């Protein structure tokens, strides 16, 4: 099998890259180890920056997003029994849109398949090779048979646990990382959200987040210990803990309903540099991870491949290498801004060390500052909504 750009991974990064290259007349094949059903159902991120929405709309895959996505112009910070609104749109002119990652994935898969795009699901044993030659080849198994995909370039969009990053020889990449002493327990519930905007709550028992997916479905998160077993969290315990951490404002209560899905996600910050080795280009979670508190992961994945789409287009149009050469440097500027913001939001809102009252006082002082200073609130807001598209 032959293509121009071989893409490993059908998450937001890989699918969007395939879509962008198709619009430029560049052929791709996407290799995905899971089934279509699995990637379309995987519940993950939910917040799109204005720039991500603009990209999806501009490239013709934003129709359902514009219809079903929920535009939010502020977020709420809840602490010390008070609620404070950060009016993001007033402060920045931009807004966020709540639209599930799996909906973005569904829309992109539908768009690719409608125009004859090749996505191979349920492939095994993917091995990118020849990356330091002009003729890379990705070997894999599909339907029980060995196969080869010959290409000009390989895009590694296979997430944190993928194989692409590991195809780079030892000693080439530098890794920067941090793990946090807590995780998030996330639930999807069939309950109308009791909120119009997301609530980020700081509580002495730990962080809680009230988000949503639609007027009928709520998405909620709790800070828990990193080694927490989901079996120890029956639904009633989850609701009780959510009530304790969120119902801290007089007269306000959350809406409960059947829990449709639940899971625990570890929190980490991680960056690998550079994002390219020879003919391998890495994008999205394959090269950087942020803790979800800043809602940046899916947005970074999309902004990486927007750069990569332009860079491949310049190469195929006339052999220009400058954008491909600049890819890692350009992408990493935004990656590090998001790394800092995500680390900052995480440190601000989580219970870090229960034995250290000094730390808690600092968090309280910062929360008070960010909710009373227009300058500080503007900094939060412009990072949260993301750079202008
Ligand atoms: P993905 O989505 O992980 O896709 C990688 C794909 O590669 C496949 N794969 C392979 N395919 C072939 N061969 C192999 N060897 C392979 N190994 C893996 C995988 O099956 C998968 O289909 O990476 P991508 O495209 O870079 O996208 C990144 C985002 O998924 C991620 O950053 C976000 O979900 C992070 N995130 C959030 N991001 C936001 O922008 N806003 C949010 O509100 C937000 N909230 C979240 C989040 C992530 C969360 N979890 C579960 C980690 C909330 C949570 C709870
Ligand atoms: C979500 O709706 O899944 C969500 C929202 C905001 C975050 C993280 C996740 O910071």
Coordinates of C-alpha atoms and ligand atoms in Angstrom, one line a residue:
X1 CA 0.0 0.0 0.0
X2 CA 1.3 3.5 -0.8
X3 CA 0.3 7.0 0.3
X4 CA 1.9 10.4 0.8
X5 CA 1.6 10.8 4.5
X6 CA 1.1 7.8 6.7
X7 CA -0.8 8.7 9.9
X8 CA -0.7 6.5 13.0
X9 CA -3.7 7.1 15.3
X10 CA -7.4 8.2 14.7
X11 CA -7.8 10.6 17.6
X12 CA -8.5 14.3 17.0
X13 CA -4.8 14.9 15.8
X14 CA -4.6 12.1 13.3
X15 CA -8.1 12.6 11.9
X16 CA -7.8 16.3 11.6
X17 CA -4.4 16.0 9.9
X18 CA -5.9 13.6 7.4
X19 CA -8.8 16.0 6.7
X20 CA -6.6 19.1 6.3
X21 CA -4.2 17.2 3.9
X22 CA -7.2 15.9 1.9
X23 CA -8.4 19.5 1.4
X24 CA -4.9 20.3 0.0
X25 CA -5.0 17.3 -2.4
X26 CA -2.5 15.2 -0.3
X27 CA -3.2 11.5 0.1
X28 CA -3.1 9.9 3.6
X29 CA -3.9 6.6 5.2
X30 CA -4.8 6.5 8.9
X31 CA -3.9 3.4 10.9
X32 CA -5.9 2.9 14.2
X33 CA -5.5 0.1 16.6
X34 CA -9.0 0.3 18.1
X35 CA -12.4 -0.2 16.4
X36 CA -14.4 2.7 14.9
X37 CA -17.1 2.1 17.6
X38 CA -14.5 2.3 20.3
X39 CA -13.0 5.7 19.2
X40 CA -16.4 7.2 18.6
X41 CA -17.6 6.3 22.1
X42 CA -14.5 7.2 24.1
X43 CA -15.5 9.9 26.6
X44 CA -12.8 12.5 27.1
X45 CA -12.4 16.2 26.6
X46 CA -15.3 18.6 26.2
X47 CA -14.0 22.1 25.8
X48 CA -13.0 23.7 22.5
X49 CA -11.2 26.9 22.3
X50 CA -12.5 29.6 19.9
X51 CA -9.5 28.8 17.6
X52 CA -10.4 25.1 17.5
X53 CA -14.0 25.9 16.7
X54 CA -12.9 28.3 13.9
X55 CA -10.6 25.7 12.4
X56 CA -13.4 23.0 12.4
X57 CA -15.9 25.4 10.9
X58 CA -13.5 26.9 8.3
X59 CA -12.6 23.5 7.0
X60 CA -16.2 22.3 6.6
X61 CA -16.6 20.0 9.6
X62 CA -18.3 22.4 12.0
X63 CA -21.9 22.1 11.0
X64 CA -23.1 19.8 13.8
X65 CA -20.7 21.6 16.2
X66 CA -22.4 24.9 15.4
X67 CA -25.8 23.3 15.9
X68 CA -25.2 21.3 19.0
X69 CA -22.2 22.8 20.7
X70 CA -22.8 25.0 23.7
X71 CA -21.1 28.4 23.6
X72 CA -19.9 29.6 27.1
X73 CA -18.8 33.1 27.8
X74 CA -17.6 32.6 31.4
X75 CA -16.6 30.1 34.0
X76 CA -17.3 30.0 37.7
X77 CA -14.7 29.6 40.5
X78 CA -16.1 28.4 43.7
X79 CA -14.2 28.5 47.0
X80 CA -14.7 29.5 50.7
X81 CA -18.5 29.2 50.3
X82 CA -18.6 31.8 47.5
X83 CA -19.0 31.7 43.8
X84 CA -17.2 34.1 41.4
X85 CA -17.6 34.4 37.7
X86 CA -14.7 35.0 35.3
X87 CA -16.4 36.8 32.4
X88 CA -14.1 35.4 29.7
X89 CA -15.8 36.9 26.7
X90 CA -16.0 40.4 28.3
X91 CA -12.3 40.2 29.1
X92 CA -11.0 38.7 25.8
X93 CA -13.7 38.9 23.1
X94 CA -13.5 35.1 22.7
X95 CA -15.6 32.2 24.0
X96 CA -15.3 28.5 24.5
X97 CA -17.6 25.8 23.2
X98 CA -18.6 22.7 25.0
X99 CA -18.8 19.8 22.5
X100 CA -17.6 16.3 23.3
X101 CA -14.3 15.0 21.9
X102 CA -16.0 11.9 20.6
X103 CA -18.4 14.1 18.6
X104 CA -15.4 15.8 17.0
X105 CA -14.0 12.4 16.2
X106 CA -17.4 11.2 14.7
X107 CA -17.6 14.3 12.5
X108 CA -14.1 13.9 11.2
X109 CA -14.5 10.2 10.5
X110 CA -17.7 10.8 8.7
X111 CA -16.1 13.6 6.6
X112 CA -13.1 11.4 5.7
X113 CA -15.1 8.4 4.7
X114 CA -17.6 10.5 2.7
X115 CA -14.7 11.6 0.4
X116 CA -13.1 8.2 0.1
X117 CA -10.6 8.7 2.9
X118 CA -8.8 5.5 4.0
X119 CA -8.9 4.8 7.7
X120 CA -7.9 1.3 8.8
X121 CA -9.4 0.4 12.1
X122 CA -8.3 -2.5 14.4
X123 CA -4.7 -2.8 13.0
X124 CA -2.1 -4.5 15.2
X125 CA 1.6 -4.4 15.7
X126 CA 2.3 -1.1 14.0
X127 CA 6.0 -0.5 13.4
X128 CA 7.1 2.7 11.7
X129 CA 10.5 2.3 10.0
X130 CA 12.9 3.9 7.5
X131 CA 12.2 7.2 9.1
X132 CA 15.7 8.5 8.4
X133 CA 15.4 7.7 4.6
X134 CA 13.3 9.2 1.8
X135 CA 11.1 6.2 1.8
X136 CA 9.6 5.4 5.3
X137 CA 7.5 2.3 5.6
X138 CA 5.0 1.4 8.3
X139 CA 4.6 -2.3 8.9
X140 CA 1.5 -3.6 10.6
X141 CA -1.1 -6.4 10.7
X142 CA -4.7 -6.0 9.5
X143 CA -7.3 -8.7 9.5
X144 CA -4.7 -11.2 10.5
X145 CA -2.4 -10.5 7.6
X146 CA 1.0 -8.6 7.5
X147 CA 0.9 -5.4 5.5
X148 CA 3.1 -2.4 4.6
X149 CA 2.3 1.2 4.1
X150 CA 4.9 3.1 2.0
X151 CA 4.9 6.8 2.4
X152 CA 6.9 10.1 2.1
X153 CA 6.4 11.0 5.8
X154 CA 5.0 9.5 9.0
X155 CA 2.8 11.5 11.3
X156 CA 2.8 10.0 14.8
X157 CA -0.6 10.9 16.2
X158 CA -1.0 7.8 18.4
X159 CA -1.3 9.4 21.9
X160 CA 0.7 9.0 25.0
X161 CA 0.9 5.1 24.8
X162 CA 1.5 5.0 21.1
X163 CA 4.5 3.5 19.3
X164 CA 5.7 6.4 17.2
X165 CA 7.6 8.3 19.8
X166 CA 9.4 5.0 20.7
X167 CA 10.5 4.7 17.1
X168 CA 13.0 7.6 17.6
X169 CA 16.5 6.3 18.5
X170 CA 17.6 6.6 22.1
X171 CA 19.4 9.9 23.0
X172 CA 17.6 12.1 20.4
X173 CA 14.6 13.2 22.5
X174 CA 14.6 15.2 25.7
X175 CA 11.7 14.5 28.1
X176 CA 10.3 17.0 30.6
X177 CA 7.6 15.7 33.0
X178 CA 5.8 16.0 36.2
X179 CA 3.3 13.6 37.9
X180 CA 0.8 14.8 40.4
X181 CA -0.1 13.2 43.7
X182 CA -3.8 12.8 42.7
X183 CA -6.1 11.7 39.8
X184 CA -9.5 12.6 38.5
X185 CA -12.6 10.5 38.9
X186 CA -14.9 11.5 36.0
X187 CA -18.6 10.6 35.6
X188 CA -21.1 11.1 32.8
X189 CA -24.6 11.3 34.2
X190 CA -28.1 11.4 32.7
X191 CA -29.0 14.6 34.6
X192 CA -29.8 18.0 33.3
X193 CA -26.8 20.3 34.4
X194 CA -27.7 22.6 37.2
X195 CA -25.3 25.2 35.7
X196 CA -25.1 27.4 32.6
X197 CA -21.3 27.6 32.9
X198 CA -18.5 25.3 34.2
X199 CA -17.8 25.4 37.9
X200 CA -14.2 24.8 39.1
X201 CA -14.4 24.3 42.8
X202 CA -11.7 24.4 45.4
X203 CA -12.6 22.5 48.6
X204 CA -10.7 21.3 51.6
X205 CA -11.6 17.7 50.6
X206 CA -10.2 18.3 47.1
X207 CA -11.1 19.8 43.7
X208 CA -14.4 19.2 41.9
X209 CA -15.5 20.2 38.5
X210 CA -19.1 20.6 37.2
X211 CA -19.2 20.4 33.4
X212 CA -21.8 19.2 30.9
X213 CA -22.3 17.7 27.5
X214 CA -25.8 18.7 26.6
X215 CA -29.0 20.0 28.2
X216 CA -29.7 16.5 29.4
X217 CA -26.2 15.2 30.3
X218 CA -23.8 16.3 33.0
X219 CA -20.0 15.6 33.2
X220 CA -18.5 15.8 36.7
X221 CA -15.1 15.3 38.1
X222 CA -13.6 14.7 41.6
X223 CA -10.0 14.9 42.7
X224 CA -9.1 11.5 44.2
X225 CA -5.9 9.7 45.3
X226 CA -3.7 8.5 42.4
X227 CA -4.1 4.8 43.4
X228 CA -7.9 5.0 43.9
X229 CA -9.8 1.9 42.8
X230 CA -13.1 2.8 40.9
X231 CA -14.7 -0.3 42.6
X232 CA -14.5 1.7 45.9
X233 CA -16.7 4.4 44.4
X234 CA -20.3 3.2 44.1
X235 CA -22.6 5.9 42.6
X236 CA -24.0 7.0 45.9
X237 CA -20.5 7.7 47.3
X238 CA -19.7 9.8 44.1
X239 CA -22.8 11.9 44.5
X240 CA -22.3 12.4 48.2
X241 CA -18.7 13.6 47.6
X242 CA -19.8 15.9 44.7
X243 CA -22.5 17.4 47.0
X244 CA -20.0 18.0 49.7
X245 CA -17.5 19.8 47.4
X246 CA -19.9 21.6 45.2
X247 CA -23.0 22.5 47.3
X248 CA -21.1 25.1 49.3
X249 CA -23.1 28.1 48.2
X250 CA -26.4 28.7 50.0
X251 CA -29.5 27.7 48.0
X252 CA -27.6 25.9 45.3
X253 CA -27.8 22.2 44.6
X254 CA -26.7 19.9 41.8
X255 CA -28.9 17.6 39.8
X256 CA -28.5 13.9 40.1
X257 CA -29.3 11.1 37.7
X258 CA -28.2 7.7 36.5
X259 CA -24.4 7.5 36.0
X260 CA -23.7 6.4 32.4
X261 CA -19.9 6.0 32.6
X262 CA -17.2 6.5 35.2
X263 CA -13.4 6.2 35.2
X264 CA -10.2 7.4 36.8
X265 CA -7.6 9.4 34.9
X266 CA -4.1 9.9 36.2
X267 CA -2.7 13.5 36.0
X268 CA 0.6 14.3 34.3
X269 CA 2.5 17.0 32.6
X270 CA 4.8 15.7 29.8
X271 CA 6.7 17.2 26.9
X272 CA 9.1 15.6 24.5
X273 CA 11.4 17.7 22.3
X274 CA 11.9 18.0 19.5
X275 CA 8.5 17.1 17.9
X276 CA 10.2 15.8 14.8
X277 CA 12.9 13.3 13.9
X278 CA 13.9 13.1 10.3
X279 CA 10.7 12.0 8.4
X280 CA 8.7 11.4 11.6
X281 CA 6.5 14.2 12.8
X282 CA 4.8 13.8 16.3
X283 CA 1.6 15.6 17.2
X284 CA -0.9 15.8 20.1
X285 CA -0.7 13.5 23.1
X286 CA 2.0 11.5 21.4
X287 CA 4.5 14.3 22.4
X288 CA 2.8 16.3 25.1
X289 CA 0.3 15.7 27.9
X290 CA -1.3 18.3 30.2
X291 CA -3.4 17.8 33.3
X292 CA -7.0 18.3 32.2
X293 CA -7.7 21.3 34.6
X294 CA -6.9 23.9 31.9
X295 CA -9.0 22.0 29.2
X296 CA -6.1 22.2 26.7
X297 CA -5.2 18.7 25.5
X298 CA -7.6 18.4 22.5
X299 CA -7.0 22.0 21.5
X300 CA -3.2 21.5 21.4
X301 CA -3.7 18.4 19.3
X302 CA -5.7 20.4 16.8
X303 CA -3.2 23.3 16.7
X304 CA -0.2 21.0 16.2
X305 CA -1.8 19.5 13.1
X306 CA -3.0 22.8 11.7
X307 CA 0.7 23.8 11.6
X308 CA 1.7 20.4 10.2
X309 CA -1.0 20.6 7.5
X310 CA 0.5 23.9 6.3
X311 CA 4.0 22.5 6.4
X312 CA 3.2 19.4 4.4
X313 CA 1.2 21.5 1.9
X314 CA 4.3 23.8 1.4
X315 CA 6.5 20.8 0.8
X316 CA 4.2 19.1 -1.7
X317 CA 3.5 22.4 -3.5
X318 CA 7.1 23.2 -4.4
X319 CA 9.5 21.4 -2.2
X320 CA 9.6 24.1 0.5
X321 CA 11.2 22.7 3.7
X322 CA 11.1 25.8 5.9
X323 CA 7.7 25.1 7.5
X324 CA 8.6 21.5 8.1
X325 CA 11.9 22.6 9.7
X326 CA 10.1 25.2 11.8
X327 CA 7.3 22.8 12.9
X328 CA 8.7 21.7 16.3
X329 CA 10.0 25.1 17.3
X330 CA 6.7 26.9 16.4
X331 CA 4.4 24.2 18.0
X332 CA 6.5 24.1 21.2
X333 CA 5.9 27.8 21.9
X334 CA 2.2 27.2 22.3
X335 CA 2.8 23.8 24.0
X336 CA 4.8 25.4 26.7
X337 CA 2.3 28.2 27.3
X338 CA -0.4 25.6 27.7
X339 CA 1.9 23.5 29.9
X340 CA 2.4 26.5 32.3
X341 CA -1.3 27.4 32.3
X342 CA -2.4 23.8 33.0
X343 CA 0.1 23.4 35.8
X344 CA -1.0 26.7 37.2
X345 CA -4.7 25.9 37.2
X346 CA -3.9 22.5 38.6
X347 CA -1.8 23.9 41.5
X348 CA -4.4 26.6 42.2
X349 CA -7.4 24.4 42.5
X350 CA -6.3 21.0 43.9
X351 CA -5.6 20.0 47.5
X352 CA -1.9 19.5 47.1
X353 CA -0.6 18.5 50.5
X354 CA -3.1 18.0 53.2
X355 CA -0.4 18.5 55.9
X356 CA 0.6 21.9 54.7
X357 CA -1.7 24.7 55.9
X358 CA 0.7 27.3 54.4
X359 CA 0.1 26.0 50.9
X360 CA -3.7 26.2 51.4
X361 CA -3.4 29.8 52.5
X362 CA -1.4 30.7 49.4
X363 CA -4.1 29.0 47.2
X364 CA -6.8 31.0 48.9
X365 CA -4.9 34.2 48.5
X366 CA -4.4 33.5 44.8
X367 CA -8.1 32.6 44.3
X368 CA -9.1 35.8 45.9
X369 CA -6.7 37.8 43.8
X370 CA -7.8 36.2 40.5
X371 CA -11.5 36.9 41.4
X372 CA -10.9 40.5 42.3
X373 CA -8.2 41.7 40.0
X374 CA -9.3 42.4 36.4
X375 CA -5.6 42.1 35.3
X376 CA -5.2 38.6 36.8
X377 CA -8.7 37.4 35.7
X378 CA -7.8 38.6 32.1
X379 CA -4.6 36.5 32.2
X380 CA -6.7 33.4 33.2
X381 CA -9.3 34.1 30.6
X382 CA -7.0 34.7 27.7
X383 CA -5.2 31.4 28.5
X384 CA -8.4 29.5 28.9
X385 CA -10.1 30.7 25.7
X386 CA -6.8 30.3 23.8
X387 CA -5.0 32.5 21.4
X388 CA -6.9 34.3 18.6
X389 CA -7.5 31.9 15.6
Ligands
LIG1 P1 -5.7 10.4 21.3 O1 -7.0 11.0 21.3 O2 -5.2 9.7 22.4 O3 -5.6 9.5 19.9 C1 -4.6 8.6 19.7 C2 -5.1 7.5 18.9 O4 -4.0 6.6 18.5 C3 -4.5 5.3 18.7 N1 -3.3 4.4 19.0 C4 -2.7 3.7 18.0 N2 -3.1 3.4 16.7 C5 -2.3 2.5 16.0 N3 -1.2 1.9 16.6 C6 -0.8 2.1 17.8 N4 0.2 1.5 18.3 C7 -1.6 3.0 18.6 N5 -1.5 3.5 19.9 C8 -2.5 4.3 20.1 C9 -5.4 5.4 19.9 O5 -6.3 4.3 20.0 C10 -6.1 6.7 19.6 O6 -7.3 6.5 18.8 O7 -4.6 11.6 21.0 P2 -4.7 13.0 20.2 O8 -5.4 12.8 18.8 O9 -3.4 13.6 20.3 O10 -5.8 13.8 21.0 C11 -5.5 14.3 22.3 C12 -6.7 14.3 23.2 O11 -7.4 13.0 23.1 C13 -6.4 14.7 24.7 O12 -5.4 15.6 24.7 C14 -7.7 15.2 25.4 O13 -8.7 14.2 25.5 C15 -7.3 15.7 26.8 N6 -8.4 16.2 27.6 C16 -9.0 17.5 27.3 N7 -8.5 18.2 26.3 C17 -9.1 19.4 26.0 O14 -8.7 20.1 25.1 N8 -10.2 19.9 26.7 C18 -10.7 19.2 27.7 O15 -11.7 19.6 28.3 C19 -10.1 17.9 28.1 N9 -10.6 17.2 29.1 C20 -9.0 15.4 28.5 C21 -10.0 15.9 29.3 C22 -8.6 14.1 28.8 C23 -9.1 13.4 29.7 N10 -8.7 12.0 29.9 C24 -9.6 10.9 29.8 C25 -7.3 11.8 29.6 C26 -10.6 15.2 30.3 C27 -10.2 13.9 30.6 C28 -10.8 13.1 31.7
LIG2 C1 -15.1 18.2 30.4 O1 -16.2 18.7 30.1 O2 -14.8 17.0 30.1 C2 -14.0 19.1 30.9 C3 -14.2 20.4 31.1 C4 -13.2 21.2 31.6 C5 -12.0 20.7 31.9 C6 -11.7 19.3 31.8 C7 -12.8 18.5 31.2 O3 -11.0 21.5 32.4

